[in-house]
Tab-separated table of N, CA and C in Angstrom:
chain	number	residue	atom	x	y	z
W	832	GLN	N	-24.566	185.061	-142.935
W	832	GLN	CA	-25.852	185.184	-142.445
W	832	GLN	C	-26.671	184.326	-142.989
W	833	VAL	N	-27.610	183.454	-142.311
W	833	VAL	CA	-28.456	182.588	-143.048
W	833	VAL	C	-29.963	183.004	-142.277
W	834	GLN	N	-30.692	183.213	-143.430
W	834	GLN	CA	-31.964	183.411	-143.115
W	834	GLN	C	-32.915	182.488	-143.432
W	835	LEU	N	-33.703	182.130	-142.248
W	835	LEU	CA	-34.778	180.674	-142.056
W	835	LEU	C	-36.228	181.166	-142.498
W	836	VAL	N	-37.028	180.455	-143.414
W	836	VAL	CA	-38.413	181.054	-143.795
W	836	VAL	C	-39.211	179.783	-143.333
W	837	GLU	N	-40.186	179.766	-142.516
W	837	GLU	CA	-40.933	178.849	-142.108
W	837	GLU	C	-42.077	178.910	-142.629
W	838	SER	N	-43.133	177.862	-142.726
W	838	SER	CA	-44.301	177.966	-143.532
W	838	SER	C	-44.999	176.727	-143.125
W	839	GLY	N	-46.320	176.544	-143.108
W	839	GLY	CA	-47.347	175.522	-142.509
W	839	GLY	C	-48.140	175.800	-141.241
W	840	GLY	N	-48.071	176.918	-140.645
W	840	GLY	CA	-48.552	176.989	-139.465
W	840	GLY	C	-50.033	177.300	-139.829
W	841	GLY	N	-51.029	177.320	-138.659
W	841	GLY	CA	-52.175	177.684	-138.807
W	841	GLY	C	-53.188	177.150	-137.793
W	842	LEU	N	-54.637	177.043	-138.012
W	842	LEU	CA	-55.315	176.741	-136.846
W	842	LEU	C	-55.910	175.281	-137.147
W	843	VAL	N	-55.998	174.558	-136.105
W	843	VAL	CA	-56.384	173.120	-136.488
W	843	VAL	C	-57.042	172.506	-134.878
W	844	GLN	N	-58.040	171.771	-135.235
W	844	GLN	CA	-58.719	170.979	-134.061
W	844	GLN	C	-57.731	170.121	-133.313
W	845	ALA	N	-58.071	169.950	-131.895
W	845	ALA	CA	-57.201	169.115	-131.117
W	845	ALA	C	-57.316	167.508	-131.836
W	846	GLY	N	-56.308	166.880	-131.965
W	846	GLY	CA	-56.140	165.593	-132.552
W	846	GLY	C	-55.913	165.671	-133.804
W	847	GLY	N	-55.847	166.827	-134.320
W	847	GLY	CA	-55.485	166.950	-135.969
W	847	GLY	C	-53.991	167.103	-136.164
W	848	SER	N	-53.537	167.223	-137.472
W	848	SER	CA	-52.120	167.304	-137.690
W	848	SER	C	-51.744	168.608	-138.632
W	849	LEU	N	-50.725	169.002	-138.648
W	849	LEU	CA	-50.159	170.088	-139.265
W	849	LEU	C	-48.619	169.679	-139.637
W	850	ARG	N	-48.121	170.209	-140.906
W	850	ARG	CA	-46.815	169.983	-141.280
W	850	ARG	C	-46.183	171.419	-141.348
W	851	LEU	N	-45.059	171.577	-140.636
W	851	LEU	CA	-44.432	172.902	-140.799
W	851	LEU	C	-42.892	172.683	-141.743
W	852	SER	N	-42.607	173.629	-142.520
W	852	SER	CA	-41.449	173.466	-143.443
W	852	SER	C	-40.551	174.466	-142.930
W	853	CYS	N	-39.225	174.295	-143.280
W	853	CYS	CA	-38.197	175.712	-143.047
W	853	CYS	C	-37.182	175.439	-144.094
W	854	ALA	N	-36.930	176.339	-144.994
W	854	ALA	CA	-36.081	176.463	-145.863
W	854	ALA	C	-35.083	177.655	-145.687
W	855	PRO	N	-33.915	177.487	-145.627
W	855	PRO	CA	-32.848	178.559	-145.458
W	855	PRO	C	-32.670	179.386	-146.930
W	856	SER	N	-32.196	180.462	-146.699
W	856	SER	CA	-31.984	181.431	-147.825
W	856	SER	C	-30.605	181.148	-148.638
W	857	ARG	N	-29.811	180.488	-148.087
W	857	ARG	CA	-28.561	180.137	-148.657
W	857	ARG	C	-28.402	178.468	-148.726
W	858	ARG	N	-27.710	178.014	-149.873
W	858	ARG	CA	-27.600	176.776	-150.250
W	858	ARG	C	-26.556	176.088	-149.264
W	859	THR	N	-26.610	176.333	-148.119
W	859	THR	CA	-25.400	175.692	-147.047
W	859	THR	C	-26.389	174.823	-146.234
W	860	PHE	N	-27.554	174.467	-146.384
W	860	PHE	CA	-28.275	173.760	-145.430
W	860	PHE	C	-27.848	172.626	-144.960
W	861	SER	N	-27.077	171.702	-145.525
W	861	SER	CA	-26.438	170.561	-145.429
W	861	SER	C	-25.487	170.613	-144.344
W	862	THR	N	-24.820	171.806	-144.150
W	862	THR	CA	-23.926	171.959	-143.127
W	862	THR	C	-24.595	172.347	-141.747
W	863	TYR	N	-25.633	172.717	-141.619
W	863	TYR	CA	-26.300	172.982	-140.339
W	863	TYR	C	-27.003	171.744	-139.719
W	864	ALA	N	-26.821	171.836	-138.355
W	864	ALA	CA	-27.904	170.913	-137.706
W	864	ALA	C	-29.296	171.814	-137.590
W	865	MET	N	-30.293	171.337	-137.793
W	865	MET	CA	-31.507	171.998	-137.658
W	865	MET	C	-32.505	171.627	-136.318
W	866	GLY	N	-33.184	172.661	-136.407
W	866	GLY	CA	-34.122	172.508	-135.116
W	866	GLY	C	-35.599	173.021	-135.069
W	867	TRP	N	-36.389	172.836	-134.212
W	867	TRP	CA	-37.549	173.657	-133.928
W	867	TRP	C	-37.759	173.992	-132.537
W	868	PHE	N	-38.031	175.079	-132.208
W	868	PHE	CA	-38.404	175.535	-130.709
W	868	PHE	C	-39.918	176.134	-130.761
W	869	ARG	N	-40.372	176.520	-129.477
W	869	ARG	CA	-41.681	177.079	-129.702
W	869	ARG	C	-41.737	177.761	-128.409
W	870	GLN	N	-42.838	178.865	-128.622
W	870	GLN	CA	-43.061	179.719	-127.205
W	870	GLN	C	-44.352	180.135	-127.394
W	871	ALA	N	-44.804	179.929	-126.289
W	871	ALA	CA	-45.969	180.305	-126.097
W	871	ALA	C	-46.149	181.508	-125.304
W	872	PRO	N	-47.478	182.481	-125.318
W	872	PRO	CA	-47.557	183.721	-124.543
W	872	PRO	C	-47.172	183.350	-123.364
W	873	GLY	N	-46.233	184.268	-122.593
W	873	GLY	CA	-45.884	184.344	-121.127
W	873	GLY	C	-44.913	183.318	-120.762
W	874	ARG	N	-44.403	182.487	-121.767
W	874	ARG	CA	-43.539	181.305	-121.261
W	874	ARG	C	-42.236	181.505	-122.124
W	875	GLU	N	-41.193	180.897	-121.488
W	875	GLU	CA	-39.925	180.731	-122.534
W	875	GLU	C	-40.150	179.774	-123.424
W	876	ARG	N	-39.163	180.347	-124.457
W	876	ARG	CA	-39.001	179.509	-125.785
W	876	ARG	C	-38.372	178.078	-125.195
W	877	GLU	N	-39.035	176.941	-125.932
W	877	GLU	CA	-38.634	175.633	-125.397
W	877	GLU	C	-38.177	174.795	-126.534
W	878	PHE	N	-37.515	173.829	-126.334
W	878	PHE	CA	-37.115	173.079	-127.235
W	878	PHE	C	-38.156	172.035	-127.786
W	879	VAL	N	-38.311	171.725	-129.122
W	879	VAL	CA	-39.231	170.949	-129.740
W	879	VAL	C	-38.632	169.532	-130.379
W	880	ALA	N	-37.577	169.947	-131.275
W	880	ALA	CA	-36.822	168.734	-131.883
W	880	ALA	C	-35.833	169.264	-132.728
W	881	ALA	N	-35.013	168.237	-132.846
W	881	ALA	CA	-33.821	168.553	-133.506
W	881	ALA	C	-33.322	167.776	-134.587
W	882	ILE	N	-32.741	167.782	-135.509
W	882	ILE	CA	-32.138	166.773	-136.346
W	882	ILE	C	-30.541	167.056	-136.902
W	883	GLY	N	-29.660	166.157	-137.056
W	883	GLY	CA	-28.310	166.035	-137.301
W	883	GLY	C	-28.020	166.572	-138.718
W	884	LEU	N	-26.887	166.731	-139.289
W	884	LEU	CA	-26.670	166.959	-140.534
W	884	LEU	C	-27.175	166.059	-141.602
W	885	SER	N	-26.964	164.885	-141.453
W	885	SER	CA	-27.233	164.024	-142.608
W	885	SER	C	-27.800	162.752	-141.955
W	886	ASP	N	-27.837	162.231	-140.480
W	886	ASP	CA	-28.112	160.982	-140.269
W	886	ASP	C	-29.495	160.745	-139.934
W	887	GLY	N	-30.386	161.659	-140.198
W	887	GLY	CA	-31.890	161.438	-140.122
W	887	GLY	C	-32.467	161.257	-138.610
W	888	TYR	N	-31.352	161.089	-137.727
W	888	TYR	CA	-31.935	160.866	-136.341
W	888	TYR	C	-32.403	162.088	-135.711
W	889	GLY	N	-33.582	161.940	-134.976
W	889	GLY	CA	-34.220	163.113	-134.600
W	889	GLY	C	-34.249	163.035	-133.168
W	890	TYR	N	-34.244	164.206	-132.439
W	890	TYR	CA	-34.270	164.378	-130.945
W	890	TYR	C	-35.460	165.314	-130.692
W	891	TYR	N	-35.796	164.592	-129.550
W	891	TYR	CA	-37.317	165.525	-129.021
W	891	TYR	C	-37.514	165.884	-127.716
W	892	GLY	N	-38.062	166.887	-127.557
W	892	GLY	CA	-38.450	167.322	-126.450
W	892	GLY	C	-39.550	166.277	-125.750
W	893	ASP	N	-39.822	166.251	-124.401
W	893	ASP	CA	-40.497	165.409	-123.828
W	893	ASP	C	-41.940	165.560	-124.024
W	894	ASN	N	-42.395	166.689	-124.077
W	894	ASN	CA	-43.688	167.209	-124.400
W	894	ASN	C	-44.195	166.718	-125.699
W	895	VAL	N	-43.501	166.224	-126.800
W	895	VAL	CA	-43.878	166.158	-128.125
W	895	VAL	C	-43.237	164.462	-128.671
W	896	LYS	N	-42.543	163.868	-127.919
W	896	LYS	CA	-42.191	162.608	-128.224
W	896	LYS	C	-43.528	161.523	-128.468
W	897	GLY	N	-43.225	160.997	-129.634
W	897	GLY	CA	-44.235	160.121	-129.965
W	897	GLY	C	-45.419	160.613	-130.799
W	898	ARG	N	-45.260	161.988	-130.960
W	898	ARG	CA	-46.422	162.756	-131.632
W	898	ARG	C	-45.874	163.552	-133.002
W	899	PHE	N	-44.695	164.229	-132.609
W	899	PHE	CA	-43.946	165.010	-133.645
W	899	PHE	C	-42.809	164.163	-134.210
W	900	THR	N	-42.668	164.521	-135.446
W	900	THR	CA	-41.399	163.874	-136.254
W	900	THR	C	-40.761	164.808	-137.195
W	901	ILE	N	-39.353	164.960	-136.986
W	901	ILE	CA	-38.571	165.857	-137.597
W	901	ILE	C	-37.769	165.227	-138.738
W	902	SER	N	-37.674	165.886	-139.800
W	902	SER	CA	-36.959	165.192	-141.204
W	902	SER	C	-36.362	166.171	-141.946
W	903	ARG	N	-35.405	166.078	-142.609
W	903	ARG	CA	-35.065	166.844	-143.531
W	903	ARG	C	-34.605	166.350	-144.997
W	904	ASP	N	-34.700	167.166	-145.877
W	904	ASP	CA	-34.498	166.742	-147.208
W	904	ASP	C	-33.425	167.619	-147.824
W	905	ASN	N	-32.089	167.121	-147.896
W	905	ASN	CA	-31.129	168.176	-148.212
W	905	ASN	C	-30.914	168.535	-149.816
W	906	ALA	N	-31.473	167.395	-150.352
W	906	ALA	CA	-31.639	167.791	-151.791
W	906	ALA	C	-32.676	168.884	-152.310
W	907	LYS	N	-33.634	169.182	-151.197
W	907	LYS	CA	-34.557	170.076	-151.549
W	907	LYS	C	-34.586	171.309	-150.500
W	908	ASN	N	-33.122	171.229	-149.858
W	908	ASN	CA	-32.901	172.258	-148.973
W	908	ASN	C	-34.213	172.717	-148.108
W	909	THR	N	-34.677	171.679	-147.338
W	909	THR	CA	-35.944	171.915	-146.373
W	909	THR	C	-35.892	170.964	-145.410
W	910	MET	N	-36.561	171.282	-144.117
W	910	MET	CA	-36.711	170.676	-142.990
W	910	MET	C	-38.077	170.578	-142.798
W	911	TYR	N	-38.585	169.492	-142.175
W	911	TYR	CA	-40.080	169.421	-141.773
W	911	TYR	C	-40.401	169.074	-140.421
W	912	LEU	N	-41.216	169.514	-140.083
W	912	LEU	CA	-41.973	169.119	-138.598
W	912	LEU	C	-43.277	168.678	-138.818
W	913	GLN	N	-43.573	167.105	-138.733
W	913	GLN	CA	-44.657	166.831	-138.779
W	913	GLN	C	-45.411	166.497	-137.477
W	914	MET	N	-46.561	167.079	-137.366
W	914	MET	CA	-47.164	167.201	-135.770
W	914	MET	C	-48.517	166.549	-136.106
W	915	ASN	N	-48.559	165.488	-135.303
W	915	ASN	CA	-49.872	164.617	-135.246
W	915	ASN	C	-50.380	164.559	-133.766
W	916	SER	N	-51.831	164.185	-133.734
W	916	SER	CA	-52.170	164.205	-132.311
W	916	SER	C	-51.984	165.602	-131.562
W	917	LEU	N	-52.354	166.664	-132.255
W	917	LEU	CA	-52.262	167.993	-131.580
W	917	LEU	C	-52.940	168.331	-130.447
W	918	LYS	N	-52.545	168.935	-129.444
W	918	LYS	CA	-53.196	169.434	-128.272
W	918	LYS	C	-53.266	170.974	-128.031
W	919	PRO	N	-54.313	171.315	-127.301
W	919	PRO	CA	-54.396	172.791	-127.162
W	919	PRO	C	-53.156	173.439	-126.340
W	920	GLU	N	-52.349	172.393	-125.714
W	920	GLU	CA	-51.158	172.887	-125.187
W	920	GLU	C	-49.939	173.207	-125.953
W	921	ASP	N	-50.043	172.521	-127.123
W	921	ASP	CA	-49.092	172.785	-128.406
W	921	ASP	C	-49.178	173.994	-128.933
W	922	THR	N	-50.226	174.965	-128.474
W	922	THR	CA	-50.390	176.244	-129.226
W	922	THR	C	-49.158	177.277	-129.036
W	923	ALA	N	-48.732	177.746	-129.881
W	923	ALA	CA	-47.512	178.440	-129.710
W	923	ALA	C	-47.188	179.040	-130.905
W	924	VAL	N	-45.828	180.081	-130.959
W	924	VAL	CA	-45.335	180.157	-132.138
W	924	VAL	C	-44.170	179.325	-132.558
W	925	TYR	N	-44.201	178.510	-133.595
W	925	TYR	CA	-42.953	177.931	-133.848
W	925	TYR	C	-41.772	178.566	-134.600
W	926	TYR	N	-40.487	178.052	-133.917
W	926	TYR	CA	-39.338	178.656	-134.689
W	926	TYR	C	-38.321	177.722	-135.247
W	927	CYS	N	-38.074	177.943	-136.387
W	927	CYS	CA	-36.898	177.050	-137.010
W	927	CYS	C	-35.367	177.641	-136.496
W	928	ALA	N	-34.549	176.602	-136.442
W	928	ALA	CA	-33.333	176.936	-135.901
W	928	ALA	C	-32.471	176.297	-136.520
W	929	ALA	N	-31.247	176.864	-136.599
W	929	ALA	CA	-30.044	176.247	-137.317
W	929	ALA	C	-28.753	176.768	-136.437
W	930	SER	N	-28.095	175.594	-136.145
W	930	SER	CA	-26.740	175.656	-135.634
W	930	SER	C	-25.678	174.663	-136.173
W	931	LEU	N	-24.357	175.007	-135.682
W	931	LEU	CA	-23.330	174.011	-136.055
W	931	LEU	C	-23.380	172.616	-135.566
W	932	SER	N	-24.167	172.498	-134.614
W	932	SER	CA	-24.193	171.176	-134.032
W	932	SER	C	-25.864	171.047	-133.324
W	933	ILE	N	-26.188	169.828	-133.012
W	933	ILE	CA	-27.471	169.511	-132.290
W	933	ILE	C	-27.364	170.552	-130.833
W	934	VAL	N	-28.586	171.412	-130.889
W	934	VAL	CA	-28.514	171.945	-129.833
W	934	VAL	C	-30.058	171.770	-128.865
W	935	THR	N	-30.275	172.004	-127.815
W	935	THR	CA	-31.493	171.689	-127.159
W	935	THR	C	-32.095	172.955	-126.343
W	936	THR	N	-31.149	173.973	-126.272
W	936	THR	CA	-31.456	175.364	-125.563
W	936	THR	C	-31.455	176.531	-126.707
W	937	ALA	N	-32.469	177.279	-126.262
W	937	ALA	CA	-32.390	178.255	-127.435
W	937	ALA	C	-31.218	179.412	-127.398
W	938	GLN	N	-30.347	179.370	-126.083
W	938	GLN	CA	-29.305	180.076	-125.899
W	938	GLN	C	-28.178	179.771	-126.876
W	939	GLU	N	-28.403	178.469	-127.444
W	939	GLU	CA	-27.218	177.925	-128.083
W	939	GLU	C	-27.401	177.943	-129.537
W	940	VAL	N	-28.786	178.451	-129.785
W	940	VAL	CA	-29.042	178.551	-131.445
W	940	VAL	C	-28.217	179.666	-132.147
W	941	ARG	N	-27.865	179.537	-133.290
W	941	ARG	CA	-27.152	180.479	-134.015
W	941	ARG	C	-27.937	181.153	-134.934
W	942	TYR	N	-28.990	180.605	-135.717
W	942	TYR	CA	-29.767	181.414	-136.353
W	942	TYR	C	-31.347	181.053	-136.113
W	943	TRP	N	-32.103	182.177	-136.334
W	943	TRP	CA	-33.451	181.769	-136.034
W	943	TRP	C	-34.422	182.270	-137.218
W	944	GLY	N	-35.531	181.465	-137.345
W	944	GLY	CA	-36.610	181.847	-138.214
W	944	GLY	C	-37.405	183.040	-137.786
W	945	GLN	N	-38.414	183.484	-138.421
W	945	GLN	CA	-39.099	184.739	-137.976
W	945	GLN	C	-40.411	184.046	-137.093
W	946	GLY	N	-40.822	182.663	-137.281
W	946	GLY	CA	-41.745	182.061	-136.478
W	946	GLY	C	-43.046	181.942	-137.315
W	947	THR	N	-43.811	180.733	-136.998
W	947	THR	CA	-45.089	180.597	-137.414
W	947	THR	C	-46.095	180.292	-136.517
W	948	GLN	N	-47.165	180.765	-136.675
W	948	GLN	CA	-48.361	180.465	-135.526
W	948	GLN	C	-48.922	179.223	-135.414
W	949	VAL	N	-49.079	178.361	-134.838
W	949	VAL	CA	-49.784	177.266	-134.611
W	949	VAL	C	-50.805	177.395	-133.336
W	950	THR	N	-51.995	177.160	-133.773
W	950	THR	CA	-53.106	177.411	-132.919
W	950	THR	C	-53.862	176.106	-132.804
W	951	VAL	N	-54.129	175.340	-131.846
W	951	VAL	CA	-54.759	174.089	-131.619
W	951	VAL	C	-56.085	174.340	-130.728
W	952	SER	N	-57.208	174.163	-131.329
W	952	SER	CA	-58.688	174.541	-130.584
W	952	SER	C	-58.949	173.340	-129.910
W	953	SER	N	-59.592	173.355	-128.974
W	953	SER	CA	-60.355	172.128	-128.042
W	953	SER	C	-61.803	171.848	-128.521
């Protein structure tokens, strides 16, 4: 079992930036593809971004392309999501996800974090 711990959420004005972090409880971080999903009230959990084991290439949902950047530091056992040019519609609970390969649907995720709230005010 892998526990994922997110941090970095909060309240920001539209146009601002936040950086989310995710660290697993076990030092098997480098063996998992990692990603972020988000869920707004009354909506389904949606794919935000994902990154492979070590190649550094990021995959992004259409709603965040060009504004968000996913990265990972295997030496620090941590994954990041840099969020720039935030919009009110980015408001949601953001979840860290780990899987054996890149996944873009919530049903395929193997492990979830507890979530961190991101609120963007207009």
